[in-house]
Coordinates of C-alpha atoms in Angstrom, one line a residue:
M25 CA 213.6 21.5 -8.1
K26 CA 217.7 21.6 -8.4
P27 CA 218.8 22.5 -11.6
Y28 CA 221.1 19.8 -12.0
L29 CA 218.3 17.4 -11.4
W30 CA 216.5 18.6 -14.7
F31 CA 220.3 18.0 -16.4
V32 CA 220.4 14.1 -14.7
C33 CA 216.7 13.6 -16.2
G34 CA 217.2 14.7 -19.5
A35 CA 220.4 12.5 -19.8
V36 CA 218.7 9.5 -18.4
L37 CA 215.7 9.8 -20.3
A38 CA 217.9 10.7 -23.2
A39 CA 219.8 6.9 -22.7
L40 CA 216.4 5.5 -22.8
G41 CA 215.4 7.2 -26.0
V42 CA 218.4 5.7 -27.4
A43 CA 217.2 2.1 -25.8
N44 CA 213.7 2.6 -27.6
G45 CA 215.0 3.9 -31.0
A46 CA 217.2 0.2 -31.2
F47 CA 214.1 -1.8 -29.6
A48 CA 212.5 0.2 -32.9
A49 CA 215.5 -0.7 -35.5
H50 CA 215.9 -3.9 -33.8
G51 CA 213.0 -6.3 -32.7
L52 CA 209.8 -4.4 -32.9
D53 CA 208.8 -5.0 -36.0
A54 CA 209.0 -8.7 -35.5
R55 CA 207.1 -8.2 -32.2
L56 CA 204.3 -6.2 -34.0
L57 CA 203.8 -8.9 -36.7
S58 CA 203.2 -11.5 -33.9
L59 CA 200.7 -9.1 -32.6
Y60 CA 198.5 -7.8 -35.0
Y61 CA 195.9 -9.9 -37.1
D62 CA 196.2 -6.8 -39.8
H63 CA 199.7 -7.1 -40.8
S64 CA 199.0 -3.7 -42.6
L65 CA 199.5 -1.9 -39.9
V66 CA 202.5 -2.5 -38.6
P67 CA 204.6 0.2 -40.9
A68 CA 202.3 2.9 -39.7
R69 CA 202.9 1.9 -36.1
L70 CA 206.8 1.6 -36.4
A71 CA 206.5 5.2 -37.6
Q72 CA 204.6 6.3 -34.8
Y73 CA 207.0 4.5 -32.2
E74 CA 209.8 6.1 -33.9
T75 CA 208.1 9.6 -33.4
G76 CA 207.8 8.7 -29.8
V77 CA 211.3 8.3 -29.8
R78 CA 212.2 11.4 -31.6
Y79 CA 210.2 13.7 -29.6
Q80 CA 211.6 11.6 -26.4
M81 CA 215.3 12.5 -27.6
D82 CA 214.4 16.2 -28.4
H83 CA 212.6 17.0 -25.1
A84 CA 215.6 15.1 -23.2
L85 CA 218.0 17.6 -24.9
G86 CA 215.5 20.6 -23.7
L87 CA 215.5 18.9 -20.0
V88 CA 219.7 19.1 -20.3
V89 CA 219.0 22.9 -21.8
V90 CA 216.5 23.7 -18.4
G91 CA 219.0 22.1 -15.9
L92 CA 221.8 24.3 -17.7
A93 CA 220.0 27.5 -17.7
A94 CA 218.6 27.0 -14.1
A95 CA 222.3 25.9 -13.1
R96 CA 223.0 29.8 -14.2
K97 CA 220.3 31.7 -12.6
N98 CA 217.1 29.6 -12.3
S99 CA 213.5 31.3 -13.4
P100 CA 210.2 29.9 -12.4
L101 CA 209.4 29.8 -15.9
W102 CA 212.6 27.5 -16.9
M103 CA 211.0 25.0 -14.4
L104 CA 207.7 25.4 -15.5
A105 CA 209.5 24.1 -18.7
G106 CA 211.3 21.3 -17.1
F107 CA 207.7 20.2 -15.8
C108 CA 206.0 20.4 -19.1
F109 CA 209.0 18.6 -21.3
L110 CA 208.6 16.2 -18.6
L111 CA 205.0 15.8 -18.3
G112 CA 205.2 15.8 -22.3
I113 CA 207.7 13.1 -22.5
I114 CA 205.6 10.7 -20.3
V115 CA 202.1 11.7 -21.8
F116 CA 203.2 12.2 -25.8
S117 CA 206.1 9.4 -26.3
G118 CA 204.8 7.2 -23.6
L119 CA 201.5 7.1 -24.6
L120 CA 202.7 6.3 -28.3
Y121 CA 204.8 3.7 -27.1
L122 CA 201.5 2.0 -25.5
L123 CA 199.4 2.7 -28.4
V124 CA 202.0 0.7 -30.6
V125 CA 202.5 -2.4 -28.1
T126 CA 198.9 -2.7 -27.4
N127 CA 197.2 -1.1 -30.2
N128 CA 194.7 0.3 -27.9
T129 CA 193.6 3.2 -30.3
Q130 CA 192.0 4.9 -27.7
L131 CA 195.4 6.1 -26.3
G132 CA 195.6 8.8 -29.3
R133 CA 192.8 10.5 -27.7
I134 CA 195.5 12.1 -24.9
V135 CA 198.6 12.2 -27.1
P136 CA 197.6 15.9 -27.8
I137 CA 198.0 16.8 -24.2
G138 CA 201.8 15.7 -24.2
G139 CA 202.4 17.9 -27.2
V140 CA 200.4 21.1 -25.9
A141 CA 202.6 19.9 -23.1
F142 CA 206.1 20.4 -25.1
I143 CA 204.4 23.8 -27.0
V144 CA 204.3 25.6 -23.1
G145 CA 207.4 24.2 -22.4
W146 CA 208.9 25.8 -25.2
L147 CA 207.4 28.9 -25.1
A148 CA 208.2 28.7 -21.1
L149 CA 211.9 28.3 -21.3
A150 CA 211.9 31.5 -24.2
A151 CA 210.0 33.6 -21.9
G152 CA 212.0 32.8 -18.7
A153 CA 215.3 33.8 -21.1
P154 CA 215.0 37.7 -20.0
S155 CA 215.3 37.2 -16.5
G156 CA 217.0 34.0 -16.3
F157 CA 219.7 35.7 -18.5
A158 CA 219.7 39.6 -17.2
P159 CA 222.6 40.0 -15.1
S160 CA 222.4 40.1 -11.3
P161 CA 221.8 42.9 -9.3
A162 CA 225.0 44.5 -7.6
G163 CA 226.1 42.4 -4.7
A164 CA 223.9 39.5 -5.4
E165 CA 226.4 37.2 -7.7
R166 CA 226.8 34.2 -7.3
A167 CA 229.8 33.8 -4.7
S168 CA 232.4 31.6 -6.8
P169 CA 234.3 29.3 -4.9
S170 CA 237.5 29.9 -2.9
P171 CA 240.1 28.4 -4.4
S172 CA 241.3 24.8 -2.5
R173 CA 244.3 25.0 -0.8
P174 CA 247.2 22.1 -1.7
S175 CA 247.0 19.7 0.8
D176 CA 249.9 19.4 3.3
D177 CA 249.2 15.0 2.7
A178 CA 250.5 15.5 -0.7

């Protein structure tokens, strides 16, 4: 994947995280009270939803970091980190959201897979640093763009 796509993906997922957080703060509790017969579950479900939002935001920012780092010098380990962060957001946060709005507790069995993806992503990001930040071999530097000439149309 092109490095800028990780950046864009992270920014979009961060925006969706803000929207999810706003939903949790301004209407989810009333919705859950209407969904659940056992109202004592609502505080725990709200906390689970907020955990999903927090992890989505943290790892969306991780995707932005992957995009910025990979734009400097691409590393296969950074690509792995990006895929793991994306998978983790989908599985961990996405399934927490579904668990809360459906009260399907079976989804809780799958959520830890997303957590493992997050861990692998952070380890891959760290493991990619030595090669990703190593100086380029002589002659392999990125060509800087040539300065643009002023237009005669001005």
